[in-house]
Coordinates of C-alpha atoms (C1' of nucleotides) in Angstrom, one line a residue:
Chain A
M298 CA 115.4 99.2 61.3
A299 CA 115.3 100.9 64.6
T300 CA 114.8 104.6 64.9
K301 CA 117.8 107.1 64.9
Y302 CA 117.6 107.9 68.5
E303 CA 117.3 104.2 69.5
R304 CA 120.4 103.4 67.3
I305 CA 122.3 106.2 69.2
A306 CA 121.1 104.9 72.5
D307 CA 122.1 101.5 71.6
A308 CA 125.7 102.5 70.4
L309 CA 126.2 104.6 73.8
R310 CA 124.9 101.6 75.5
E311 CA 127.6 99.4 74.0
E312 CA 130.5 101.7 74.8
I313 CA 129.4 101.9 78.5
R314 CA 129.2 98.1 78.7
A315 CA 132.5 97.4 77.0
G316 CA 133.9 99.9 79.4
Q317 CA 135.1 102.6 76.7
L318 CA 133.2 105.0 78.6
K319 CA 134.0 104.2 82.1
P320 CA 132.1 105.1 85.1
G321 CA 132.6 108.9 86.2
T322 CA 133.6 109.5 82.7
R323 CA 131.7 112.6 80.9
L324 CA 129.9 112.0 77.7
P325 CA 130.6 114.4 75.0
A326 CA 128.6 117.4 74.8
E327 CA 125.1 117.2 73.3
T328 CA 126.1 119.4 70.4
A329 CA 129.5 117.2 70.0
L330 CA 127.2 114.4 69.9
A331 CA 124.7 116.0 67.6
E332 CA 127.4 116.6 65.3
Q333 CA 129.2 113.0 65.7
Y334 CA 126.0 111.3 64.9
D335 CA 124.7 113.7 62.2
T336 CA 121.7 114.8 63.7
S337 CA 120.1 117.3 66.0
V338 CA 120.4 118.3 69.6
P339 CA 116.7 117.2 70.6
T340 CA 117.6 113.7 69.0
I341 CA 120.4 113.2 71.2
R342 CA 118.4 114.3 74.4
Q343 CA 115.8 111.7 73.4
A344 CA 118.7 109.0 73.1
T345 CA 120.4 110.2 76.3
G346 CA 117.1 110.0 78.0
V347 CA 116.8 106.3 77.4
L348 CA 119.8 105.6 79.0
V349 CA 119.1 107.8 82.0
A350 CA 115.8 106.0 82.4
E351 CA 117.7 102.9 82.4
G352 CA 120.2 104.3 85.2
L353 CA 123.1 104.0 83.1
I354 CA 124.0 107.5 82.8
E355 CA 123.1 110.9 84.9
K356 CA 122.8 114.4 83.8
Q357 CA 124.1 117.6 85.6
H358 CA 122.8 120.9 84.6
G359 CA 125.7 122.9 83.8
R360 CA 128.1 120.3 84.0
G361 CA 127.5 117.4 81.6
T362 CA 126.3 113.9 81.5
F363 CA 128.2 111.1 83.0
V364 CA 128.4 107.8 83.3
R365 CA 126.8 106.5 86.8
K366 CA 129.0 104.5 88.9
A367 CA 127.3 101.3 90.6
P368 CA 125.9 103.3 93.8
T369 CA 126.6 101.7 97.4
R370 CA 124.1 99.6 98.3
V371 CA 122.9 99.2 102.1
V372 CA 122.0 95.4 102.8
R373 CA 119.0 94.9 105.2
D374 CA 119.1 91.3 106.5
N375 CA 115.9 90.0 108.4
A376 CA 118.4 88.5 110.7
R377 CA 118.3 92.0 112.3
H378 CA 114.8 91.3 114.0
Q379 CA 116.7 88.3 116.0
W380 CA 118.4 88.6 119.0
E381 CA 122.3 88.9 118.7
K382 CA 122.9 85.1 120.0
D383 CA 121.0 84.0 117.1
R384 CA 122.7 86.2 114.5
A385 CA 125.9 84.6 115.5
R386 CA 124.8 81.5 113.9
A387 CA 125.2 83.1 110.2
S388 CA 127.3 80.2 108.8
E389 CA 130.1 80.2 105.9
A390 CA 127.3 79.7 103.2
E391 CA 125.5 82.8 104.3
R392 CA 128.9 84.9 103.9
L393 CA 129.4 83.4 100.5
T394 CA 126.3 84.4 99.3
T395 CA 125.2 87.5 101.2
G396 CA 128.3 89.1 102.5
A397 CA 129.9 90.1 99.6
T398 CA 128.2 93.5 99.4
E399 CA 128.8 94.1 103.1
R400 CA 132.3 93.6 102.8
D401 CA 132.7 95.4 99.7
T402 CA 131.0 98.7 100.8
G403 CA 133.0 98.3 104.3
L404 CA 130.0 100.3 105.9
T405 CA 129.3 99.7 109.4
I406 CA 126.2 101.3 111.4
N407 CA 128.5 103.7 112.9
D408 CA 128.5 105.3 109.5
L409 CA 125.1 106.0 109.7
V410 CA 123.0 108.7 111.4
F411 CA 119.5 108.1 112.7
E412 CA 117.2 111.0 113.2
A413 CA 113.8 110.3 115.0
S414 CA 110.6 112.3 115.7
Y415 CA 107.5 111.3 117.8
E416 CA 104.0 112.4 117.2
Q417 CA 100.7 111.7 118.2
V418 CA 98.1 111.2 115.3
P419 CA 94.6 109.4 114.9
A420 CA 94.6 106.1 113.2
T421 CA 93.5 106.2 109.3
A422 CA 90.9 103.6 108.4
E423 CA 93.6 101.6 107.0
L424 CA 95.6 101.2 109.9
A425 CA 92.8 101.1 112.4
G426 CA 91.7 97.9 110.3
M427 CA 95.1 96.4 110.8
F428 CA 95.3 97.1 114.5
G429 CA 91.7 96.2 115.1
V430 CA 91.1 99.3 117.1
P431 CA 88.4 102.2 115.9
E432 CA 89.2 104.4 113.3
G433 CA 90.4 107.5 115.1
A434 CA 92.2 105.9 118.1
T435 CA 95.5 107.6 119.1
L436 CA 98.7 106.1 117.7
L437 CA 102.2 106.7 118.4
Q438 CA 103.8 107.8 115.2
R439 CA 107.6 107.5 115.0
T440 CA 109.4 109.0 112.2
Y441 CA 112.8 108.0 111.0
R442 CA 115.4 108.9 108.9
T443 CA 118.7 107.3 107.9
R444 CA 121.6 109.4 106.3
Y445 CA 125.5 108.8 105.8
R446 CA 127.4 111.2 107.8
E447 CA 128.0 113.9 106.0
E448 CA 125.4 113.5 103.3
R449 CA 122.2 115.8 103.3
T450 CA 119.8 113.5 101.7
P451 CA 118.7 110.4 103.6
L452 CA 118.9 106.9 102.8
N453 CA 115.5 106.1 103.9
R454 CA 112.7 107.3 105.4
S455 CA 110.4 104.8 107.9
Q456 CA 106.9 105.6 109.7
S457 CA 106.2 103.1 112.5
Y458 CA 103.3 103.2 114.2
L459 CA 102.1 101.8 117.6
V460 CA 98.6 101.8 119.7
L461 CA 98.9 104.1 122.6
D462 CA 97.0 102.2 124.6
M463 CA 99.4 99.1 124.3
I464 CA 102.3 101.2 125.3
A465 CA 101.1 103.4 127.9
S466 CA 102.3 101.5 130.9
N467 CA 105.9 102.7 130.1
P468 CA 105.8 106.4 129.7
D469 CA 109.5 106.6 129.1
L470 CA 108.6 105.1 125.4
L471 CA 107.0 108.6 124.6
R472 CA 109.8 110.7 125.9
E473 CA 111.2 112.4 123.1
D474 CA 114.8 113.5 124.6
Q475 CA 116.0 110.1 125.0
E476 CA 117.8 108.0 122.6
P477 CA 114.8 106.7 120.4
W478 CA 114.3 102.9 121.4
P479 CA 117.6 101.8 122.9
G480 CA 117.6 98.1 122.5
G481 CA 115.5 97.9 119.5
T482 CA 111.6 97.9 119.0
Q483 CA 111.5 94.3 120.2
N484 CA 113.0 94.9 123.7
Q485 CA 111.2 98.3 124.3
L486 CA 107.8 96.2 123.3
W487 CA 108.8 93.7 126.1
T488 CA 109.0 96.3 128.7
V489 CA 105.3 97.1 128.5
G490 CA 104.6 93.5 128.5
I491 CA 104.2 92.8 124.8
E492 CA 106.3 90.0 123.4
L493 CA 107.0 90.0 119.6
D494 CA 106.4 86.8 117.9
R495 CA 107.2 87.3 114.3
V496 CA 107.4 90.0 111.7
V497 CA 105.6 90.0 108.5
E498 CA 107.3 92.5 105.7
T499 CA 105.5 92.9 102.2
F500 CA 107.2 95.0 99.8
Q501 CA 106.6 96.4 96.2
A502 CA 109.0 98.6 94.0
R503 CA 107.4 101.5 91.9
P504 CA 108.2 104.9 90.3
P505 CA 109.1 107.4 93.1
T506 CA 106.5 110.2 93.5
P507 CA 107.8 113.5 93.0
E508 CA 107.8 114.2 96.8
E509 CA 110.3 111.2 97.3
V510 CA 112.6 112.2 94.6
E511 CA 112.6 115.4 96.7
E512 CA 113.1 114.1 99.9
L513 CA 115.4 111.1 99.1
G514 CA 117.3 112.9 96.6
L515 CA 116.8 110.4 93.6
P516 CA 118.4 110.5 90.4
A517 CA 116.3 110.1 87.6
G518 CA 115.2 106.4 86.5
V519 CA 115.5 104.9 89.8
S520 CA 112.8 103.3 91.8
V521 CA 111.8 102.9 95.4
I522 CA 111.2 99.9 97.3
I523 CA 108.1 100.3 99.8
L524 CA 108.4 97.9 102.5
R525 CA 105.6 97.4 105.4
K526 CA 106.7 95.6 108.2
V527 CA 103.9 94.2 110.4
G528 CA 104.9 93.1 114.0
I529 CA 102.8 90.3 115.7
D530 CA 102.7 89.1 119.0
T531 CA 102.5 85.7 120.9
T532 CA 98.8 86.4 121.0
D533 CA 98.4 87.3 117.3
R534 CA 97.6 90.7 117.6
V535 CA 99.2 93.4 115.4
V536 CA 101.0 95.5 117.7
E537 CA 103.5 97.7 115.3
V538 CA 103.1 98.8 111.6
A539 CA 105.9 100.6 109.9
D540 CA 106.0 102.1 106.3
V541 CA 109.7 102.1 105.0
V542 CA 110.5 103.9 101.7
L543 CA 113.9 102.8 100.4
P544 CA 115.6 103.9 97.3
G545 CA 115.7 101.0 94.9
D546 CA 119.3 101.5 93.6
R547 CA 120.9 102.1 96.8
T548 CA 119.3 99.1 98.8
E549 CA 119.9 95.2 99.1
L550 CA 117.5 93.3 100.7
T551 CA 118.0 89.6 102.4
F552 CA 115.7 87.5 103.9
T553 CA 116.5 84.0 105.4
T554 CA 113.9 81.4 105.5
K555 CA 114.4 78.4 107.9
L556 CA 112.7 75.4 106.5
T557 CA 111.0 73.1 108.9
R558 CA 109.6 69.9 108.6
W559 CA 107.2 68.6 111.3
Chain B
M37 CA 108.0 129.2 89.7
A38 CA 107.9 125.8 88.1
T39 CA 108.2 125.2 84.3
K40 CA 105.5 124.9 81.9
Y41 CA 105.8 121.5 81.5
E42 CA 106.0 120.9 85.2
R43 CA 102.8 122.9 85.9
I44 CA 101.1 120.7 83.3
A45 CA 102.2 117.5 84.5
D46 CA 101.0 118.8 88.0
A47 CA 97.8 119.9 86.6
L48 CA 97.2 116.3 85.3
R49 CA 98.6 114.5 88.2
E50 CA 96.1 116.3 90.6
E51 CA 93.3 115.4 88.1
I52 CA 94.2 111.7 88.4
R53 CA 94.7 111.9 92.1
A54 CA 91.3 113.7 92.6
G55 CA 89.6 111.1 90.5
Q56 CA 88.5 113.4 87.8
L57 CA 90.5 110.9 85.5
K58 CA 89.6 107.5 86.4
P59 CA 91.9 104.7 85.4
G60 CA 91.3 103.6 82.0
T61 CA 90.4 107.1 80.8
R62 CA 91.7 108.4 77.6
L63 CA 93.3 111.9 78.1
P64 CA 92.5 114.6 75.5
A65 CA 94.7 114.3 72.2
E66 CA 98.3 115.8 72.4
T67 CA 96.9 118.6 70.1
A68 CA 93.8 119.3 72.2
L69 CA 96.1 119.6 75.4
A70 CA 98.4 121.8 73.6
E71 CA 95.6 124.1 72.9
Q72 CA 94.1 123.9 76.4
Y73 CA 97.5 124.7 78.0
D74 CA 98.2 127.1 75.3
T75 CA 101.5 125.4 74.6
S76 CA 102.7 123.6 71.7
V77 CA 102.6 119.5 71.6
P78 CA 106.2 118.8 72.4
T79 CA 105.8 120.3 75.7
I80 CA 102.7 118.4 76.3
R81 CA 104.5 115.6 75.3
Q82 CA 107.2 116.3 78.1
A83 CA 104.4 116.8 80.5
T84 CA 102.8 113.6 79.7
G85 CA 106.4 111.8 79.7
V86 CA 106.9 112.6 83.2
L87 CA 103.5 111.0 84.1
V88 CA 104.5 107.7 82.4
A89 CA 107.8 107.5 84.3
E90 CA 105.8 107.9 87.5
G91 CA 103.6 104.8 86.3
L92 CA 100.5 107.3 86.3
I93 CA 99.5 107.2 82.7
E94 CA 100.1 105.1 79.8
K95 CA 100.7 105.9 76.1
Q96 CA 99.3 103.6 73.1
H97 CA 100.6 104.5 69.9
G98 CA 97.7 105.3 67.6
R99 CA 95.3 104.9 70.3
G100 CA 95.7 107.7 72.9
T101 CA 96.9 108.2 76.3
F102 CA 95.4 106.3 79.2
V103 CA 95.5 106.6 82.9
R104 CA 96.8 103.2 83.9
K105 CA 94.7 100.9 86.3
A106 CA 96.5 99.9 89.4
P107 CA 98.1 96.6 87.9
T108 CA 97.3 93.1 89.0
R109 CA 99.5 92.0 91.9
V110 CA 100.8 88.7 92.5
V111 CA 102.0 87.9 96.0
R112 CA 104.8 85.7 96.6
D113 CA 105.2 84.7 100.5
N114 CA 108.4 82.8 101.8
A115 CA 105.7 80.4 103.3
R116 CA 105.6 78.8 100.1
H117 CA 109.1 77.3 101.0
Q118 CA 107.3 75.4 103.5
W119 CA 105.4 72.2 103.8
E120 CA 101.9 72.6 103.4
K121 CA 101.0 71.3 107.0
D122 CA 103.0 74.6 108.3
R123 CA 101.2 77.0 106.1
A124 CA 98.3 76.1 107.6
R125 CA 99.3 77.7 110.9
A126 CA 98.9 80.9 109.0
S127 CA 96.9 82.9 111.4
E128 CA 93.9 85.7 111.2
A129 CA 96.7 88.3 111.9
E130 CA 98.4 87.4 108.7
R131 CA 95.4 87.3 106.8
L132 CA 94.3 90.7 108.2
T133 CA 97.8 92.7 106.9
T134 CA 98.7 90.6 104.0
G135 CA 96.0 88.6 102.4
A136 CA 94.0 91.6 101.0
T137 CA 95.9 91.4 97.7
E138 CA 95.3 87.9 97.4
R139 CA 91.9 88.3 98.0
D140 CA 91.5 90.9 95.6
T141 CA 93.0 89.7 92.8
G142 CA 91.0 86.4 93.2
L143 CA 93.9 84.6 91.7
T144 CA 94.9 81.1 92.3
I145 CA 97.7 78.8 91.1
N146 CA 95.4 77.5 88.5
D147 CA 95.5 80.7 86.7
L148 CA 98.8 80.6 85.8
V149 CA 100.8 78.5 82.9
F150 CA 104.2 77.6 83.8
E151 CA 106.7 76.6 81.0
A152 CA 110.1 75.4 81.7
S153 CA 113.0 74.3 79.8
Y154 CA 116.4 72.3 80.7
E155 CA 119.7 72.8 79.6
Q156 CA 123.2 71.8 80.9
V157 CA 125.5 74.6 81.1
P158 CA 129.2 75.3 82.2
A159 CA 129.3 77.3 85.4
T160 CA 130.4 80.7 85.6
A161 CA 133.1 82.0 87.8
E162 CA 130.3 83.8 90.1
L163 CA 128.1 80.5 90.5
A164 CA 130.9 78.6 90.7
G165 CA 132.0 80.6 93.6
M166 CA 129.0 80.2 95.3
F167 CA 128.3 76.5 95.1
G168 CA 132.3 75.9 96.0
V169 CA 133.2 73.7 92.5
P170 CA 135.8 74.5 90.0
E171 CA 134.8 77.2 87.2
G172 CA 133.2 75.1 84.2
A173 CA 131.6 72.4 86.4
T174 CA 128.6 71.0 84.7
L175 CA 125.2 72.6 86.3
L176 CA 121.8 71.8 85.3
Q177 CA 119.9 75.2 84.2
R178 CA 116.2 75.2 84.4
T179 CA 114.3 78.1 83.0
Y180 CA 110.8 78.7 83.7
R181 CA 108.5 81.6 82.6
T182 CA 105.0 82.0 84.3
R183 CA 102.5 83.5 82.5
Y184 CA 98.5 84.4 82.9
R185 CA 96.5 82.1 80.8
E186 CA 95.8 83.8 77.8
E187 CA 98.4 86.3 77.9
R188 CA 101.7 86.4 75.7
T189 CA 104.1 88.2 77.9
P190 CA 105.3 86.0 81.0
L191 CA 104.9 87.5 84.5
N192 CA 108.3 86.3 85.5
R193 CA 111.5 84.7 84.2
S194 CA 113.5 82.4 86.4
Q195 CA 116.7 80.6 85.9
S196 CA 117.7 78.0 88.5
Y197 CA 120.8 76.3 88.8
L198 CA 121.9 73.0 90.4
V199 CA 125.4 70.9 90.5
L200 CA 124.8 68.1 88.2
D201 CA 126.9 65.8 90.2
M202 CA 124.7 66.5 93.2
I203 CA 121.7 65.1 91.7
A204 CA 123.2 62.8 89.4
S205 CA 121.8 60.0 91.4
N206 CA 118.0 60.3 90.2
P207 CA 118.2 60.5 86.6
D208 CA 114.3 61.1 86.6
L209 CA 115.4 65.0 87.4
L210 CA 116.9 65.3 84.1
R211 CA 114.1 64.2 82.3
E212 CA 112.3 67.0 80.0
D213 CA 109.1 65.2 79.4
Q214 CA 107.9 65.1 82.8
E215 CA 105.9 67.5 84.6
P216 CA 109.0 69.8 86.3
W217 CA 109.6 69.1 89.9
P218 CA 106.6 67.5 90.8
G219 CA 106.2 68.2 94.6
G220 CA 108.6 71.3 94.4
T221 CA 112.2 71.5 94.6
Q222 CA 112.5 70.8 98.2
N223 CA 110.6 67.4 97.6
Q224 CA 113.1 66.6 94.5
L225 CA 116.3 67.5 96.3
W226 CA 115.1 64.9 99.2
T227 CA 114.7 62.0 96.3
V228 CA 118.6 62.5 96.0
G229 CA 119.6 62.6 99.4
I230 CA 119.4 66.7 100.0
E231 CA 117.9 68.0 102.8
L232 CA 117.4 71.5 102.4
D233 CA 117.6 73.4 105.6
R234 CA 117.2 77.2 104.6
V235 CA 116.6 79.6 101.7
V236 CA 118.4 83.0 101.6
E237 CA 116.8 85.5 99.4
T238 CA 118.7 88.8 98.0
F239 CA 116.9 91.2 96.0
Q240 CA 117.0 94.7 94.8
A241 CA 114.9 96.8 92.3
R242 CA 116.5 98.6 89.1
P243 CA 115.5 99.8 85.6
P244 CA 114.8 97.3 83.3
T245 CA 117.2 96.5 80.6
P246 CA 115.9 96.7 76.8
E247 CA 115.8 92.8 76.9
E248 CA 113.6 92.8 80.0
V249 CA 111.4 95.3 78.7
E250 CA 110.9 93.1 75.8
E251 CA 110.7 89.7 77.3
L252 CA 108.2 90.9 80.5
G253 CA 106.3 93.4 78.1
L254 CA 107.1 96.1 80.5
P255 CA 105.3 99.4 80.3
A256 CA 107.7 102.5 80.5
G257 CA 108.5 103.5 83.7
V258 CA 108.3 100.3 85.7
S259 CA 111.2 98.7 87.3
V260 CA 112.3 95.1 87.7
I261 CA 112.8 93.3 91.2
I262 CA 115.6 90.9 90.6
L263 CA 115.5 88.2 93.4
R264 CA 118.4 85.8 93.9
K265 CA 117.5 82.5 96.0
V266 CA 120.2 80.4 97.2
G267 CA 119.2 77.0 98.9
I268 CA 121.2 75.8 101.7
D269 CA 121.3 72.4 102.8
T270 CA 121.6 70.9 106.7
T271 CA 125.4 70.7 105.8
D272 CA 125.9 74.0 105.0
R273 CA 126.2 73.7 101.4
V274 CA 125.0 75.7 98.8
V275 CA 122.7 73.5 96.6
E276 CA 120.6 75.6 94.4
V277 CA 120.9 79.1 92.9
A278 CA 118.1 80.7 91.3
D279 CA 117.7 84.2 89.7
V280 CA 114.3 85.6 89.6
V281 CA 113.2 88.6 87.3
L282 CA 110.0 90.1 88.2
P283 CA 108.2 93.1 87.0
G284 CA 107.9 95.7 89.8
D285 CA 104.7 96.6 89.1
R286 CA 102.9 93.6 89.3
T287 CA 104.5 92.0 92.0
E288 CA 104.4 92.0 95.9
L289 CA 106.7 89.9 98.0
T290 CA 105.9 88.8 101.5
F291 CA 108.2 87.6 104.2
T292 CA 107.5 86.3 107.4
T293 CA 110.2 86.4 110.1
K294 CA 109.6 84.1 113.1
L295 CA 111.3 85.5 116.3
T296 CA 113.0 83.2 118.7
R297 CA 114.4 84.2 122.0
W298 CA 117.1 81.2 122.9
Chain C
dC189 C1' 146.1 137.6 97.9
dA190 C1' 141.0 137.4 98.7
dG191 C1' 136.7 138.0 96.5
dG192 C1' 133.6 139.1 93.0
dA193 C1' 132.7 139.8 87.9
dT194 C1' 133.1 137.4 83.8
dA195 C1' 133.0 134.1 80.1
dA196 C1' 132.7 130.0 78.2
dG197 C1' 130.9 125.6 78.3
dT198 C1' 127.0 122.6 79.6
dC199 C1' 122.2 121.0 79.9
dC200 C1' 117.3 122.6 80.0
dT201 C1' 113.0 124.8 78.1
dC202 C1' 109.7 126.0 74.3
dA203 C1' 108.3 126.8 69.9
dA204 C1' 106.5 125.6 65.2
dG205 C1' 106.0 122.4 61.8
dA206 C1' 106.4 118.3 58.5
dG207 C1' 106.1 113.8 58.0
dG208 C1' 105.5 108.7 59.6
dA209 C1' 103.1 104.7 61.7
dG210 C1' 99.7 102.2 64.5
dT211 C1' 94.4 101.8 65.5
dT212 C1' 89.7 102.4 64.6
dG213 C1' 85.1 102.8 62.5
dA214 C1' 82.7 103.6 58.4
dC215 C1' 81.7 102.6 54.1
dG216 C1' 81.6 100.2 49.9
dA217 C1' 82.4 95.7 47.0
dC218 C1' 81.5 91.6 46.5
Chain D
dG117 C1' 76.3 89.6 55.5
dT118 C1' 81.4 89.7 55.0
dC119 C1' 85.4 91.3 54.0
dG120 C1' 88.7 94.7 52.4
dT121 C1' 89.6 99.6 51.8
dC122 C1' 90.1 104.0 53.0
dA123 C1' 89.7 108.3 55.9
dA124 C1' 90.3 110.3 60.4
dC125 C1' 92.8 110.4 64.6
dT126 C1' 95.9 109.2 67.4
dC127 C1' 100.9 109.0 69.3
dC128 C1' 105.8 109.0 67.4
dT129 C1' 110.0 110.7 65.1
dC130 C1' 112.8 114.4 63.7
dT131 C1' 114.1 119.1 62.1
dT132 C1' 115.7 123.9 63.0
dG133 C1' 115.9 127.7 65.9
dA134 C1' 116.2 130.8 69.9
dG135 C1' 116.6 132.0 74.9
dG136 C1' 117.5 130.7 79.7
dA137 C1' 119.9 128.5 83.9
dC138 C1' 123.5 126.5 85.8
dT139 C1' 128.7 125.3 86.5
dT140 C1' 133.2 126.2 86.6
dA141 C1' 137.8 128.5 85.4
dT142 C1' 139.8 132.7 84.4
dC143 C1' 140.7 137.3 85.1
dC144 C1' 140.2 141.6 87.3
dT145 C1' 139.6 144.5 91.1
dG146 C1' 140.3 145.8 95.5

DNA sequence: CAGGATAAGTCCTCAAGAGGAGTTGACGAC
DNA sequence: GTCGTCAACTCCTCTTGAGGACTTATCCTG
């Protein structure tokens, strides 16, 4: 015999699954639900709290409790690291299996706004260790935020680090006033004689910190994806490290691994 | 002015961050905290509930509330799709940037137990669409569970699908009694004339369903990573689809993308 | 007609308390 | 000494009640 609030949560969850409560619908008020299920308001709040944590409903202070819509997802693909010509090789099989979300959302890069800021910072012990430079060495830190046109909360926040000494031969890379990294990081690094060989991406999912909730405008119950991207050049040096914070409910990542046999 | 429970949550969070409350430590009892912060037990429970959702603490009925240890992470790397010889090419740069967790945990494949079961199921509309077969066509479904030796809850659950007709030429693939897929899926498919060309992996993070909480023994506040792996052969056919459910707090995924220039 | 005040409806905070259920260690019976 | 019982401690459930804060629509004022 489950507890009272669990039974209520189950009942509501079932109504949502069955489609009786459609996305966007407002649930009855807490007092109404309390009467309907013959219990008190705190017990109702406990039940709805479960569904919030599951990401099924969303509470809005003063407005009501609503069934959440499936959020718009943004697809990231590791093919973005490749040159354009290579991307064109994407075949029908890929489109069948991964293109669906992109088609559904109908979003293109033009619907997004990018913001960037540059700063010179000393290397932390962790970053210094990865780059193989002394702790405190000067790094160029670029902070990116991506948002939908006409939305305030960004879709992601990314901080990328380069060792200043490695890129000093091209002062344009340090100019704040120009479009950040036209042609992409790979091309930019090429202009200072660095040839990127491969990118290693590591990531995990965890609940957001309060700061991340604030910055990304996350509803309760969603997690963030933490992605660390490490760029390695043809001489096996770590030349770029980037930490990206992505909202878990709005992000879908795709990676293609080509298999080799020699 | 933040609310009372927020201030309490902030105070406890700060104690944890500062290391005054070390991982594994038991927090004072709810009644003691209520007295300490001059409030009621429900308010204390609300405050600690925030930290549970953030994954910082864990409540154990009858025992107490404990500061969570950083969970053991299992690293998945897309290099696992490659032949062994290729893996050996992993260089110092990779080890610097991604090998740390593997070294820290000290876990090898020998510490893990694999369970598998086979079943023949009709293709759902979604799977049929991906494979390009009629809906209801017979699929071979393999269900995997991975667990630590001497732990009951599995680390992950994976369901993999193959089209029966494609692999029918090797009846050994259907034998339940043998070690599942010796040599790996890539080698096994080779025995039926299928040459895997690439693997496309798509994933997202979301809160777990109650069933997943049950099956994977997830503490409150952690999310699951849903990974869909699609194997494509050299003739651009989708030959394998696998859905993997991973606990977000115990999993770290790594992908290496080799950049090309032609 | 525009703008602000108001009222109703909503979810949120906080309190105090009773009883229940899981865990642990101490104690006593055997 | 071993085992089971029991008491103490823990977190969990649920209740009742009061007031606060946010949102929206209505109504009144200018």
